[in-house]
Coordinates of C-alpha atoms in Angstrom, one line a residue:
Chain A
X69 CA -173.8 -65.2 -229.5
X70 CA -174.4 -61.4 -229.5
X71 CA -175.8 -61.6 -226.0
X72 CA -172.8 -63.6 -224.9
X73 CA -170.5 -61.1 -226.4
X74 CA -172.2 -58.1 -224.8
X75 CA -172.0 -59.8 -221.4
X76 CA -168.3 -60.4 -221.8
X77 CA -167.7 -56.9 -223.0
X78 CA -169.6 -55.4 -220.1
X79 CA -167.6 -57.4 -217.6
X80 CA -164.4 -56.2 -219.4
X81 CA -165.4 -52.6 -218.9
X82 CA -166.3 -53.3 -215.3
X83 CA -162.8 -54.8 -214.7
X84 CA -161.1 -51.8 -216.2
X85 CA -163.2 -49.4 -214.1
X86 CA -162.5 -51.3 -210.9
X87 CA -158.8 -51.3 -211.7
X88 CA -158.7 -47.6 -212.4
X89 CA -160.6 -46.9 -209.2
X90 CA -158.2 -49.0 -207.3
X91 CA -155.0 -47.4 -208.6
X92 CA -156.5 -43.9 -208.4
X93 CA -157.6 -44.3 -204.9
X94 CA -154.3 -45.9 -204.0
X95 CA -152.3 -42.9 -205.1
X96 CA -154.8 -40.5 -203.7
X97 CA -154.5 -41.8 -200.2
X98 CA -150.7 -42.4 -200.6
X99 CA -148.3 -40.4 -198.5
X100 CA -145.9 -38.0 -200.2
X101 CA -146.6 -34.9 -202.3
X102 CA -146.6 -35.3 -206.1
X103 CA -146.0 -31.6 -206.4
X104 CA -142.7 -32.1 -204.6
X105 CA -141.7 -34.7 -207.2
X106 CA -142.6 -32.4 -210.0
X107 CA -141.1 -29.2 -208.7
X108 CA -138.1 -30.6 -207.0
X109 CA -137.0 -30.7 -203.3
X110 CA -136.0 -27.1 -202.9
X111 CA -139.1 -25.5 -204.6
X112 CA -140.8 -22.8 -202.5
X113 CA -144.4 -23.2 -201.3
X114 CA -145.8 -20.8 -203.9
X115 CA -144.4 -22.8 -206.7
X116 CA -145.7 -26.1 -205.2
X117 CA -149.2 -24.5 -205.0
X118 CA -148.8 -23.5 -208.7
X119 CA -147.9 -27.0 -209.7
X120 CA -150.9 -28.4 -207.8
X121 CA -153.2 -26.1 -209.5
X122 CA -151.7 -26.9 -213.0
X123 CA -152.1 -30.6 -212.4
X124 CA -155.5 -30.3 -210.9
X125 CA -154.3 -31.9 -207.7
X126 CA -156.1 -29.3 -205.5
X127 CA -159.5 -30.6 -206.8
X128 CA -161.7 -33.0 -204.9
X129 CA -161.0 -36.7 -205.5
X130 CA -164.2 -37.5 -207.5
X131 CA -163.5 -34.7 -209.9
X132 CA -159.9 -35.7 -210.4
X133 CA -161.0 -39.3 -211.0
X134 CA -163.7 -38.4 -213.5
X135 CA -161.3 -36.2 -215.4
X136 CA -158.7 -39.1 -215.4
X137 CA -161.2 -41.7 -216.7
X138 CA -162.6 -39.5 -219.5
X139 CA -159.1 -38.7 -220.7
X140 CA -157.8 -42.3 -220.3
X141 CA -160.8 -43.5 -222.4
X142 CA -159.5 -41.3 -225.2
X143 CA -155.9 -42.6 -224.8
X144 CA -154.6 -39.7 -222.9
X145 CA -152.8 -40.9 -219.7
X146 CA -151.4 -37.6 -218.6
X147 CA -147.8 -36.5 -218.3
X148 CA -144.7 -38.0 -216.6
X149 CA -143.9 -36.1 -213.4
X150 CA -140.2 -36.4 -214.1
X151 CA -139.7 -35.4 -217.7
X152 CA -143.1 -34.0 -218.6
X153 CA -143.5 -36.3 -221.6
X154 CA -146.9 -37.8 -222.4
X155 CA -147.3 -41.2 -220.7
X156 CA -148.9 -42.7 -223.8
X157 CA -145.8 -41.7 -225.9
X158 CA -143.4 -43.2 -223.3
X159 CA -145.3 -46.4 -223.3
X160 CA -145.7 -46.6 -227.1
X161 CA -141.9 -46.2 -227.4
X162 CA -141.4 -49.2 -225.2
X163 CA -144.1 -51.4 -226.7
X164 CA -142.0 -52.9 -229.6
X165 CA -139.5 -54.4 -227.2
X166 CA -142.2 -56.1 -225.0
X167 CA -144.3 -57.2 -228.0
X168 CA -141.2 -58.8 -229.6
X169 CA -140.4 -60.6 -226.4
X170 CA -144.0 -61.9 -225.9
X171 CA -144.4 -62.8 -229.6
X172 CA -141.2 -64.9 -229.8
X173 CA -141.7 -66.3 -226.3
X174 CA -145.2 -67.6 -227.2
X175 CA -144.0 -69.3 -230.4
X176 CA -141.1 -70.9 -228.6
X177 CA -143.0 -72.2 -225.7
X178 CA -145.8 -73.7 -227.9
X179 CA -143.2 -75.3 -230.2
X180 CA -141.5 -76.8 -227.1
X181 CA -144.4 -77.6 -224.7
X182 CA -147.0 -79.1 -227.0
X183 CA -144.8 -81.7 -228.7
X184 CA -143.3 -82.8 -225.4
X185 CA -146.8 -83.3 -224.1
X186 CA -147.8 -85.3 -227.2
X187 CA -144.7 -87.5 -227.0
X188 CA -145.3 -88.1 -223.3
X189 CA -149.0 -89.0 -223.8
X190 CA -148.3 -91.3 -226.7
X191 CA -145.7 -93.3 -224.8
X192 CA -147.1 -93.4 -221.2
X193 CA -144.8 -95.0 -218.6
X194 CA -141.8 -95.2 -220.9
X195 CA -138.5 -93.4 -220.6
X196 CA -139.7 -90.7 -223.0
X197 CA -142.7 -90.0 -220.7
X198 CA -140.3 -90.0 -217.6
X199 CA -138.1 -87.5 -219.4
X200 CA -141.1 -85.4 -220.2
X201 CA -142.2 -85.4 -216.6
X202 CA -138.8 -84.3 -215.4
X203 CA -138.9 -81.5 -217.9
X204 CA -142.3 -80.5 -216.6
X205 CA -141.2 -80.5 -212.9
X206 CA -138.1 -78.5 -213.6
X207 CA -139.9 -76.0 -215.7
X208 CA -142.6 -75.5 -213.1
X209 CA -140.0 -75.1 -210.3
X210 CA -137.4 -72.9 -212.0
X211 CA -137.7 -69.2 -211.1
X212 CA -137.4 -67.2 -214.3
X213 CA -134.6 -65.0 -213.2
X214 CA -132.5 -67.9 -211.9
X215 CA -132.8 -69.6 -215.3
X216 CA -132.1 -66.3 -217.1
X217 CA -128.9 -65.6 -215.1
X218 CA -127.7 -69.1 -215.6
X219 CA -128.3 -68.8 -219.4
X220 CA -126.4 -65.5 -219.5
X221 CA -123.5 -67.1 -217.6
X222 CA -123.2 -70.3 -219.6
X223 CA -124.1 -68.9 -223.1
X224 CA -122.7 -65.4 -223.0
X225 CA -120.0 -65.2 -220.4
X226 CA -118.3 -68.6 -220.7
X227 CA -118.0 -68.4 -224.5
X228 CA -116.7 -64.8 -224.2
X229 CA -114.0 -65.7 -221.7
X230 CA -113.1 -68.5 -224.2
X231 CA -112.6 -65.9 -226.8
X232 CA -115.8 -65.8 -229.0
X233 CA -119.2 -64.2 -228.7
X234 CA -122.0 -66.7 -228.9
X235 CA -124.8 -64.5 -227.6
X236 CA -125.0 -60.8 -226.7
X237 CA -125.1 -59.9 -223.0
X238 CA -128.6 -58.4 -223.5
X239 CA -130.1 -55.3 -225.0
X240 CA -132.4 -54.9 -228.0
X241 CA -132.0 -54.3 -231.7
X242 CA -135.0 -53.0 -233.7
X243 CA -136.6 -55.5 -236.0
X244 CA -136.9 -53.1 -238.9
X245 CA -133.2 -52.2 -239.0
X246 CA -131.9 -55.7 -238.9
X247 CA -134.1 -58.7 -238.3
X248 CA -131.2 -61.1 -237.8
X249 CA -129.7 -59.0 -235.1
X250 CA -133.1 -58.6 -233.6
X251 CA -133.6 -62.4 -233.3
X252 CA -130.0 -62.8 -232.1
X253 CA -130.5 -60.4 -229.3
X254 CA -133.8 -61.9 -228.2
X255 CA -132.8 -65.6 -228.5
X256 CA -131.8 -66.0 -224.9
X257 CA -134.8 -64.1 -223.4
X258 CA -137.1 -66.1 -225.6
X259 CA -135.6 -69.4 -224.6
X260 CA -135.7 -68.5 -220.9
X261 CA -139.3 -67.5 -221.1
X262 CA -140.2 -70.5 -223.2
X263 CA -138.5 -73.1 -221.0
X264 CA -140.3 -71.8 -217.9
X265 CA -143.8 -71.6 -219.5
X266 CA -143.6 -74.7 -221.8
X267 CA -143.8 -77.0 -218.8
X268 CA -147.4 -75.9 -218.2
X269 CA -148.3 -76.7 -221.8
X270 CA -146.5 -80.0 -221.8
X271 CA -148.4 -81.0 -218.6
X272 CA -151.7 -79.8 -220.0
X273 CA -151.3 -81.5 -223.4
X274 CA -150.2 -84.7 -221.8
X275 CA -153.0 -84.9 -219.3
X276 CA -155.7 -84.0 -221.9
X277 CA -154.4 -86.3 -224.6
X278 CA -154.0 -89.2 -222.2
X279 CA -157.7 -88.8 -221.2
X280 CA -158.9 -88.3 -224.8
X281 CA -157.0 -91.3 -226.2
X282 CA -159.0 -93.5 -223.9
X283 CA -162.3 -92.4 -225.3
X284 CA -164.6 -94.6 -227.3
X285 CA -164.5 -92.4 -230.4
X286 CA -160.7 -92.8 -230.6
X287 CA -161.2 -96.6 -230.5
X288 CA -163.7 -96.2 -233.4
X289 CA -161.3 -94.1 -235.3
X290 CA -158.6 -96.8 -234.9
X291 CA -161.1 -99.5 -235.8
X292 CA -161.8 -97.7 -239.0
X293 CA -158.2 -98.3 -239.9
X294 CA -157.0 -94.8 -239.7
X295 CA -153.3 -94.3 -239.3
X296 CA -152.0 -93.6 -235.8
X297 CA -150.8 -90.2 -236.9
X298 CA -154.3 -89.2 -238.1
X299 CA -155.9 -90.6 -234.9
X300 CA -153.7 -88.6 -232.6
X301 CA -153.4 -85.3 -234.5
X302 CA -156.9 -85.1 -236.1
X303 CA -159.1 -86.8 -233.5
X304 CA -157.1 -86.5 -230.3
X305 CA -155.6 -83.1 -230.6
X306 CA -158.9 -81.5 -231.7
X307 CA -160.3 -82.1 -228.2
X308 CA -157.1 -80.9 -226.6
X309 CA -157.3 -77.6 -228.4
X310 CA -159.9 -75.9 -226.2
X311 CA -158.1 -76.2 -222.9
X312 CA -154.9 -75.2 -224.7
X313 CA -156.5 -72.0 -226.0
X314 CA -157.9 -71.2 -222.6
X315 CA -154.5 -71.6 -221.0
X316 CA -152.7 -69.6 -223.8
X317 CA -155.2 -66.7 -223.3
X318 CA -154.6 -66.7 -219.5
X319 CA -150.8 -66.8 -220.0
X320 CA -150.6 -64.1 -222.7
X321 CA -152.9 -61.9 -220.7
X322 CA -150.6 -61.7 -217.6
X323 CA -147.4 -61.8 -219.7
X324 CA -147.2 -58.0 -219.9
X325 CA -146.5 -58.0 -216.2
X326 CA -144.7 -61.4 -216.3
X327 CA -142.0 -60.1 -218.7
X328 CA -140.9 -57.5 -216.1
X329 CA -138.5 -60.1 -214.7
X330 CA -137.1 -61.1 -218.1
X331 CA -136.6 -57.5 -219.1
X332 CA -134.8 -56.9 -215.8
X333 CA -132.4 -59.9 -216.3
X334 CA -131.5 -59.2 -219.9
X335 CA -131.5 -55.4 -219.7
X336 CA -134.4 -54.9 -222.1
X337 CA -136.0 -51.5 -222.1
X338 CA -139.6 -52.6 -222.4
X339 CA -142.8 -51.6 -220.7
X340 CA -141.9 -53.6 -217.6
X341 CA -138.6 -51.8 -217.2
X342 CA -140.5 -48.5 -217.6
X343 CA -142.8 -49.5 -214.7
X344 CA -139.9 -50.5 -212.4
X345 CA -138.1 -47.2 -213.1
X346 CA -141.3 -45.3 -212.5
X347 CA -141.6 -46.9 -209.1
X348 CA -138.0 -45.9 -208.2
X349 CA -138.7 -42.3 -209.4
X350 CA -142.2 -42.1 -207.8
X351 CA -143.5 -41.2 -211.2
X352 CA -147.2 -42.0 -210.5
X353 CA -148.8 -41.2 -213.9
X354 CA -146.5 -43.8 -215.5
X355 CA -147.3 -46.4 -212.9
X356 CA -151.1 -45.8 -213.4
X357 CA -150.6 -45.9 -217.1
X358 CA -148.8 -49.2 -217.2
X359 CA -151.3 -50.8 -214.8
X360 CA -154.2 -49.7 -216.9
X361 CA -152.4 -50.9 -220.1
X362 CA -151.9 -54.3 -218.3
X363 CA -155.6 -54.4 -217.4
X364 CA -156.6 -53.5 -221.0
X365 CA -154.3 -56.2 -222.3
X366 CA -155.8 -58.8 -220.0
X367 CA -159.4 -57.8 -220.8
X368 CA -158.8 -57.8 -224.6
X369 CA -157.0 -61.2 -224.5
X370 CA -159.9 -62.7 -222.5
X371 CA -162.4 -61.4 -225.0
X372 CA -160.4 -62.9 -227.9
X373 CA -160.2 -66.2 -226.0
X374 CA -164.0 -66.2 -225.4
X375 CA -164.5 -65.7 -229.1
X376 CA -162.1 -68.5 -230.1
X377 CA -163.8 -70.7 -227.5
X378 CA -167.1 -70.1 -229.1
X379 CA -165.7 -70.9 -232.5
X380 CA -164.0 -74.1 -231.3
X381 CA -166.8 -75.4 -229.0
X382 CA -170.4 -74.8 -230.3
X383 CA -171.8 -75.6 -226.8
X384 CA -170.5 -72.3 -225.4
X385 CA -172.6 -70.3 -227.8
Chain B
X1141 CA -163.7 -89.0 -200.9
X1142 CA -163.6 -90.0 -197.3
X1143 CA -167.2 -89.0 -196.4
X1144 CA -167.3 -91.9 -194.0
X1145 CA -164.3 -90.5 -192.1
X1146 CA -166.6 -88.8 -189.6
X1147 CA -168.6 -91.9 -189.0
X1148 CA -168.3 -93.1 -185.5
X1149 CA -164.8 -94.6 -185.4
X1150 CA -165.2 -95.6 -181.8
X1151 CA -167.9 -98.1 -182.6
X1152 CA -165.8 -99.6 -185.3
X1153 CA -162.8 -100.1 -183.0
X1154 CA -165.1 -101.5 -180.3
X1155 CA -166.4 -104.1 -182.7
X1156 CA -162.9 -104.8 -183.8
X1157 CA -161.6 -105.5 -180.3
X1158 CA -164.5 -107.8 -179.6
X1159 CA -163.8 -109.9 -182.7
X1160 CA -160.0 -109.7 -182.4
X1161 CA -159.9 -112.7 -180.1
X1162 CA -160.8 -115.2 -182.7
X1163 CA -160.9 -113.6 -186.1
X1164 CA -157.9 -112.2 -188.1
X1165 CA -157.5 -108.5 -187.5
X1166 CA -159.0 -106.3 -190.1
X1167 CA -157.8 -102.8 -189.7
X1168 CA -160.2 -100.1 -190.9
X1169 CA -158.2 -97.3 -192.5
X1170 CA -159.5 -93.8 -193.1
X1171 CA -159.0 -92.3 -196.5
X1172 CA -156.3 -90.0 -195.1
X1173 CA -154.3 -92.9 -193.7
X1174 CA -154.6 -94.7 -197.0
X1175 CA -153.4 -91.6 -198.9
X1176 CA -150.4 -91.3 -196.7
X1177 CA -149.5 -95.0 -196.9
X1178 CA -149.6 -94.7 -200.7
X1179 CA -147.5 -91.6 -200.5
X1180 CA -144.9 -93.4 -198.4
X1181 CA -144.4 -95.9 -201.3
X1182 CA -143.4 -93.1 -203.7
X1183 CA -139.7 -92.6 -203.3
X1184 CA -139.7 -89.1 -205.0
X1185 CA -142.3 -87.8 -202.5
X1186 CA -140.4 -89.3 -199.6
X1187 CA -137.2 -87.7 -200.6
X1188 CA -139.0 -84.4 -201.2
X1189 CA -140.6 -84.6 -197.8
X1190 CA -137.3 -85.3 -196.1
X1191 CA -135.7 -82.4 -197.9
X1192 CA -138.4 -80.1 -196.7
X1193 CA -137.9 -81.3 -193.1
X1194 CA -134.1 -80.6 -193.6
X1195 CA -134.8 -77.2 -195.0
X1196 CA -137.0 -76.3 -192.0
X1197 CA -134.3 -77.5 -189.7
X1198 CA -131.8 -75.4 -191.6
X1199 CA -134.0 -72.3 -191.4
X1200 CA -134.8 -72.8 -187.7
X1201 CA -131.1 -73.6 -187.0
X1202 CA -129.8 -70.5 -188.8
X1203 CA -128.4 -69.0 -185.6
X1204 CA -126.5 -72.3 -185.1
X1205 CA -125.0 -71.9 -188.6
X1206 CA -124.1 -68.4 -187.6
X1207 CA -122.4 -69.6 -184.4
X1208 CA -120.7 -72.5 -186.1
X1209 CA -119.1 -70.3 -188.8
X1210 CA -118.7 -67.3 -186.5
X1211 CA -120.1 -65.0 -189.2
X1212 CA -123.2 -62.8 -188.8
X1213 CA -125.7 -62.6 -191.6
X1214 CA -125.2 -58.9 -192.2
X1215 CA -121.7 -58.5 -191.0
X1216 CA -119.1 -57.6 -193.6
X1217 CA -115.7 -59.4 -193.6
X1218 CA -113.7 -57.1 -195.8
X1219 CA -110.4 -58.6 -194.8
X1220 CA -111.1 -62.2 -195.4
X1221 CA -114.1 -62.5 -197.7
X1222 CA -112.9 -59.9 -200.3
X1223 CA -109.8 -60.2 -202.4
X1224 CA -107.3 -57.3 -202.3
X1225 CA -108.9 -55.7 -205.4
X1226 CA -112.3 -55.9 -203.7
X1227 CA -113.8 -58.9 -205.4
X1228 CA -115.6 -61.6 -203.4
X1229 CA -113.6 -64.7 -202.6
X1230 CA -114.9 -68.1 -203.8
X1231 CA -115.9 -71.1 -201.6
X1232 CA -113.0 -71.9 -199.2
X1233 CA -112.5 -73.4 -195.8
X1234 CA -113.6 -70.3 -194.0
X1235 CA -116.4 -69.3 -196.3
X1236 CA -117.9 -72.6 -197.4
X1237 CA -120.1 -71.1 -200.1
X1238 CA -117.9 -68.1 -200.7
X1239 CA -118.4 -64.4 -199.8
X1240 CA -120.6 -61.9 -201.5
X1241 CA -119.8 -58.5 -203.0
X1242 CA -119.8 -56.8 -199.6
X1243 CA -117.8 -59.5 -197.9
X1244 CA -120.7 -61.3 -196.2
X1245 CA -120.9 -65.1 -195.7
X1246 CA -123.1 -66.6 -198.4
X1247 CA -123.9 -69.8 -196.4
X1248 CA -125.1 -67.8 -193.4
X1249 CA -127.2 -65.6 -195.6
X1250 CA -128.8 -68.6 -197.3
X1251 CA -129.7 -70.0 -193.9
X1252 CA -131.4 -66.8 -192.9
X1253 CA -132.9 -66.4 -196.3
X1254 CA -134.5 -69.8 -195.9
X1255 CA -136.5 -68.3 -193.0
X1256 CA -137.9 -65.6 -195.2
X1257 CA -138.8 -68.0 -198.0
X1258 CA -140.4 -70.6 -195.8
X1259 CA -142.2 -68.0 -193.6
X1260 CA -143.6 -66.1 -196.6
X1261 CA -144.3 -69.3 -198.6
X1262 CA -146.1 -71.2 -195.8
X1263 CA -147.8 -68.2 -194.2
X1264 CA -149.1 -66.8 -197.5
X1265 CA -150.3 -70.2 -198.7
X1266 CA -152.2 -70.8 -195.4
X1267 CA -153.8 -67.4 -195.5
X1268 CA -154.7 -67.8 -199.2
X1269 CA -156.1 -71.2 -198.5
X1270 CA -158.2 -69.9 -195.6
X1271 CA -159.7 -67.2 -197.8
X1272 CA -160.1 -69.5 -200.8
X1273 CA -161.8 -72.3 -198.8
X1274 CA -164.2 -69.8 -197.1
X1275 CA -165.2 -68.1 -200.3
X1276 CA -165.3 -71.4 -202.3
X1277 CA -167.5 -73.1 -199.7
X1278 CA -169.9 -70.2 -199.4
X1279 CA -170.2 -69.9 -203.2
X1280 CA -170.7 -73.7 -203.7
X1281 CA -173.0 -74.2 -200.7
X1282 CA -175.4 -71.3 -201.1
X1283 CA -175.3 -71.1 -204.9
X1284 CA -177.7 -68.6 -206.5
X1285 CA -176.8 -64.9 -206.2
X1286 CA -174.1 -65.6 -203.6
X1287 CA -172.4 -67.8 -206.1
X1288 CA -172.7 -65.2 -208.9
X1289 CA -171.3 -62.4 -206.8
X1290 CA -168.4 -64.5 -205.4
X1291 CA -167.7 -66.0 -208.8
X1292 CA -167.5 -62.5 -210.4
X1293 CA -165.2 -61.4 -207.6
X1294 CA -162.9 -64.3 -208.4
X1295 CA -163.0 -63.4 -212.1
X1296 CA -162.2 -59.8 -211.2
X1297 CA -159.2 -60.7 -209.1
X1298 CA -158.0 -63.0 -211.9
X1299 CA -158.2 -60.3 -214.5
X1300 CA -155.9 -57.9 -212.5
X1301 CA -152.3 -57.5 -213.7
X1302 CA -150.9 -58.7 -210.4
X1303 CA -147.2 -57.9 -210.7
X1304 CA -148.0 -54.4 -212.0
X1305 CA -150.5 -53.9 -209.1
X1306 CA -147.8 -55.2 -206.7
X1307 CA -145.5 -52.5 -208.2
X1308 CA -148.1 -49.8 -207.6
X1309 CA -148.6 -50.9 -204.0
X1310 CA -144.9 -51.0 -203.3
X1311 CA -144.4 -47.6 -204.7
X1312 CA -147.0 -46.2 -202.3
X1313 CA -146.3 -48.2 -199.1
X1314 CA -142.6 -49.1 -199.6
X1315 CA -141.4 -52.7 -199.7
X1316 CA -141.9 -54.8 -196.5
X1317 CA -142.5 -58.4 -195.4
X1318 CA -146.2 -57.9 -194.5
X1319 CA -146.9 -56.2 -197.8
X1320 CA -145.3 -59.1 -199.7
X1321 CA -147.4 -61.6 -197.9
X1322 CA -150.6 -59.6 -198.5
X1323 CA -149.9 -59.2 -202.2
X1324 CA -149.2 -62.9 -202.6
X1325 CA -152.3 -63.9 -200.6
X1326 CA -154.5 -61.5 -202.5
X1327 CA -153.5 -62.9 -205.9
X1328 CA -153.4 -66.6 -205.1
X1329 CA -156.5 -67.4 -203.1
X1330 CA -158.6 -67.7 -206.3
X1331 CA -157.0 -70.9 -207.6
X1332 CA -158.0 -72.9 -204.5
X1333 CA -161.3 -71.0 -204.3
X1334 CA -162.4 -72.3 -207.6
X1335 CA -161.5 -75.9 -206.8
X1336 CA -163.3 -75.8 -203.4
X1337 CA -166.4 -74.2 -205.0
X1338 CA -166.6 -77.0 -207.6
X1339 CA -166.2 -79.7 -204.9
X1340 CA -168.7 -78.1 -202.5
X1341 CA -171.3 -77.8 -205.3
X1342 CA -171.2 -81.6 -205.8
X1343 CA -171.0 -82.4 -202.1
X1344 CA -174.1 -80.4 -201.3
X1345 CA -176.2 -82.7 -203.4
X1346 CA -175.0 -85.8 -201.6
X1347 CA -177.3 -87.9 -199.4
X1348 CA -175.4 -87.3 -196.2
X1349 CA -175.9 -83.6 -196.4
X1350 CA -179.6 -84.1 -197.1
X1351 CA -179.8 -86.4 -194.1
X1352 CA -178.1 -83.9 -191.9
X1353 CA -180.4 -81.2 -193.1
X1354 CA -183.5 -83.3 -192.5
X1355 CA -182.3 -83.9 -189.0
X1356 CA -182.5 -80.1 -188.5
X1357 CA -178.8 -79.1 -188.9
X1358 CA -178.2 -75.4 -189.7
X1359 CA -176.1 -74.0 -192.4
X1360 CA -173.1 -73.5 -190.1
X1361 CA -173.2 -77.0 -188.8
X1362 CA -173.5 -78.6 -192.3
X1363 CA -170.6 -76.4 -193.7
X1364 CA -168.3 -77.1 -190.8
X1365 CA -169.1 -80.6 -189.7
X1366 CA -170.3 -82.3 -192.9
X1367 CA -168.6 -80.6 -195.8
X1368 CA -165.3 -79.2 -194.4
X1369 CA -164.0 -82.7 -193.3
X1370 CA -164.6 -84.0 -196.8
X1371 CA -162.6 -81.2 -198.3
X1372 CA -159.7 -81.8 -195.9
X1373 CA -157.5 -83.7 -198.3
X1374 CA -158.2 -81.4 -201.3
X1375 CA -157.3 -78.4 -199.0
X1376 CA -154.0 -80.1 -197.9
X1377 CA -153.0 -80.8 -201.5
X1378 CA -153.8 -77.5 -203.0
X1379 CA -152.2 -75.6 -200.1
X1380 CA -149.0 -77.7 -200.6
X1381 CA -149.2 -76.7 -204.3
X1382 CA -149.5 -73.0 -203.4
X1383 CA -146.3 -73.0 -201.4
X1384 CA -143.8 -73.3 -204.2
X1385 CA -145.6 -70.6 -206.2
X1386 CA -145.6 -68.3 -203.1
X1387 CA -141.9 -68.9 -202.6
X1388 CA -141.1 -68.0 -206.2
X1389 CA -143.5 -65.0 -206.0
X1390 CA -141.7 -63.7 -202.9
X1391 CA -138.3 -64.3 -204.5
X1392 CA -139.4 -62.4 -207.6
X1393 CA -140.7 -59.5 -205.6
X1394 CA -137.4 -59.3 -203.6
X1395 CA -135.5 -59.7 -206.9
X1396 CA -137.3 -56.6 -208.3
X1397 CA -136.5 -54.8 -205.1
X1398 CA -140.2 -54.8 -204.0
X1399 CA -140.0 -57.5 -201.3
X1400 CA -137.7 -57.9 -198.4
X1401 CA -135.7 -54.8 -197.7
X1402 CA -131.9 -55.3 -197.7
X1403 CA -129.7 -56.0 -195.8
X1404 CA -132.1 -58.6 -194.4
X1405 CA -131.1 -61.7 -196.3
X1406 CA -133.6 -63.3 -198.7
X1407 CA -132.8 -65.6 -201.6
X1408 CA -134.5 -63.3 -204.2
X1409 CA -132.6 -60.3 -202.8
X1410 CA -129.3 -62.2 -202.9
X1411 CA -129.9 -63.0 -206.5
X1412 CA -130.8 -59.4 -207.3
X1413 CA -127.5 -58.2 -205.7
X1414 CA -125.6 -60.8 -207.7
X1415 CA -127.3 -59.5 -210.8
X1416 CA -126.6 -55.9 -210.1
X1417 CA -123.5 -54.8 -212.1
X1418 CA -123.4 -58.4 -213.4
X1419 CA -121.0 -59.3 -210.5
X1420 CA -122.2 -62.9 -210.7
X1421 CA -120.3 -63.3 -214.0
X1422 CA -117.0 -63.3 -212.1
X1423 CA -118.5 -64.9 -208.9
X1424 CA -120.7 -67.8 -210.0
X1425 CA -121.3 -68.9 -206.4
X1426 CA -123.4 -65.8 -205.9
X1427 CA -126.0 -67.2 -208.3
X1428 CA -125.5 -70.9 -208.1
X1429 CA -126.0 -71.4 -204.3
X1430 CA -129.0 -69.1 -203.7
X1431 CA -130.5 -70.2 -207.0
X1432 CA -130.0 -73.9 -206.1
X1433 CA -131.6 -73.3 -202.7
X1434 CA -134.6 -71.7 -204.4
X1435 CA -134.9 -74.3 -207.1
X1436 CA -134.5 -77.3 -204.7
X1437 CA -137.2 -75.8 -202.4
X1438 CA -139.8 -75.2 -205.1
X1439 CA -138.9 -78.6 -206.7
X1440 CA -139.4 -80.4 -203.3
X1441 CA -142.8 -78.8 -202.7
X1442 CA -143.9 -79.4 -206.3
X1443 CA -142.9 -83.1 -206.1
X1444 CA -144.7 -83.5 -202.8
X1445 CA -147.8 -81.8 -204.2
X1446 CA -147.9 -84.1 -207.2
X1447 CA -147.2 -87.1 -205.0
X1448 CA -150.1 -86.1 -202.7
X1449 CA -152.4 -85.7 -205.6
X1450 CA -151.6 -89.0 -207.1
X1451 CA -151.8 -90.7 -203.7
X1452 CA -155.2 -89.3 -203.1
X1453 CA -156.5 -90.5 -206.5
X1454 CA -154.3 -93.3 -207.7
X1455 CA -156.9 -94.5 -210.1
X1456 CA -156.9 -91.3 -212.2
X1457 CA -153.3 -91.7 -213.4
X1458 CA -153.2 -95.5 -213.4
X1459 CA -156.4 -96.0 -215.3
X1460 CA -155.5 -93.7 -218.2
X1461 CA -152.1 -95.4 -218.7
X1462 CA -153.6 -98.8 -218.4
X1463 CA -156.4 -98.1 -220.9
X1464 CA -153.9 -96.7 -223.4
X1465 CA -151.6 -99.7 -223.0
X1466 CA -154.4 -102.1 -223.6
X1467 CA -155.4 -100.3 -226.7
X1468 CA -152.0 -100.2 -228.3
X1469 CA -151.5 -103.9 -227.7
X1470 CA -154.9 -104.9 -229.0

């Protein structure tokens, strides 16, 4: 178990180092002068030189990279080129929005996807199953932003033209100030995210459960006279849990990047929106910071999934 | 699956023609032909396939749509497609799907946008499949350290935050069509790579590969002549399933302003423009028509992919359902 953990941890560090090398090299060879971005378009050459010296941009690449990595390991991601604020602070200020979005989205899609999969698998070939399949196909095919825009149109704009406000047009309200308002603002983003992702879970649960319910030990459980409920939820779902956890880990891991689109549609000022603005402003330290955060998020989630995996399935250990 | 496909088909047909005179004809069908016959009996797949053909025709015939309506894809018709206060006009006799915020014809732009979606979707999927199949076959065939290195490489690519990296790349090189395709290819070859690796690993142990090897065949010969033909159907299915993802990926990049550069029409770009300033709230056709085009296309490719998979292995689905039915009745 310890050896397994060390192996996974080493790989995680390797991933982060490769990622940092990639972004760093990318911006090092990139055209355009960061000093220009910092000092402004009309700055004289002497000032540019000063800026380069201050930022350490005149140093050779390996030295710059080494300095970046040692500082990043301590949580210091440098300063924004635009407003000189520490990148870590800028990101931390955006984290609550993104985490709220991810948290609710995950709960919603599990609550939606897994039951649909179970109902489908318990009634194969019936109209319930057909309906479940249609849901799966639509969910897999719907681009997130199309669904989000349709949701805004039908649930915000149409009621508003009719004279009442059903949902807000977007934006965010802090949880600590008013939890009800927080949930009300996030309801549409959560639902949009959940509808698109739930399809994957419905399909996975259906497929796994169908297969498991045909196994001999399920027949044994039924023969013992256990109730159908107990057979499906205790014996059947137990075997379905491992692939579900794997999928959940993979999805949560990439979600930090995946919510960019949702944040864009609903005007949420989260980490994704920060990254998009940074690209428009050519604010490289922020882009590097968000990419590294995304990588860290993926590596951590994968590690947690590996641990859960080992807890659920003794063969892995 | 279909490992007898490469067996001398000529000999079989010769034997058939000799017997055809007096015996009832027995047609020998390859696995591929059986798969496509099963597919033809699935109405959803057939409709999806016909839709895709129509979509390709629509994309190829975009200049015809332009000539028929008399509206260019990037030309602005401020007099006729915008209302006196400057808002786009809805669907009417002249602009069948309405005009957009700059007074351009939505129908013509959707037609040209279909070119981008299909081009990127198909091209990126083919390239991703080529890389995935090559890497997967090498890893599965050679095993050992080759497998370890390539497996780790796939793990590495899968642990990269792809949309964020795409953002970083776009901020350096600027948005463009080749960059979109490269980004999509780079982040989607691993799915097919894993499947091919797993199948190759099991194929390598089969007798026909051993036979080939004992006859003195080299690595290249075995990989290309013995293993690759047996992977053909898997490759076709997984490539089909990559296409809708690539189409959505491209639309997402364009929606975030990191894909196709305006004013070149693309579905994602059209939706982004509709979303800017929330203009779509007063002009629903700006979202509904490009959104519908996008949804219908991904839906068609997804249905076709599912249909192909079921047609290839009809037992997998049927058996599970049957077993379950028997049990609940008993």
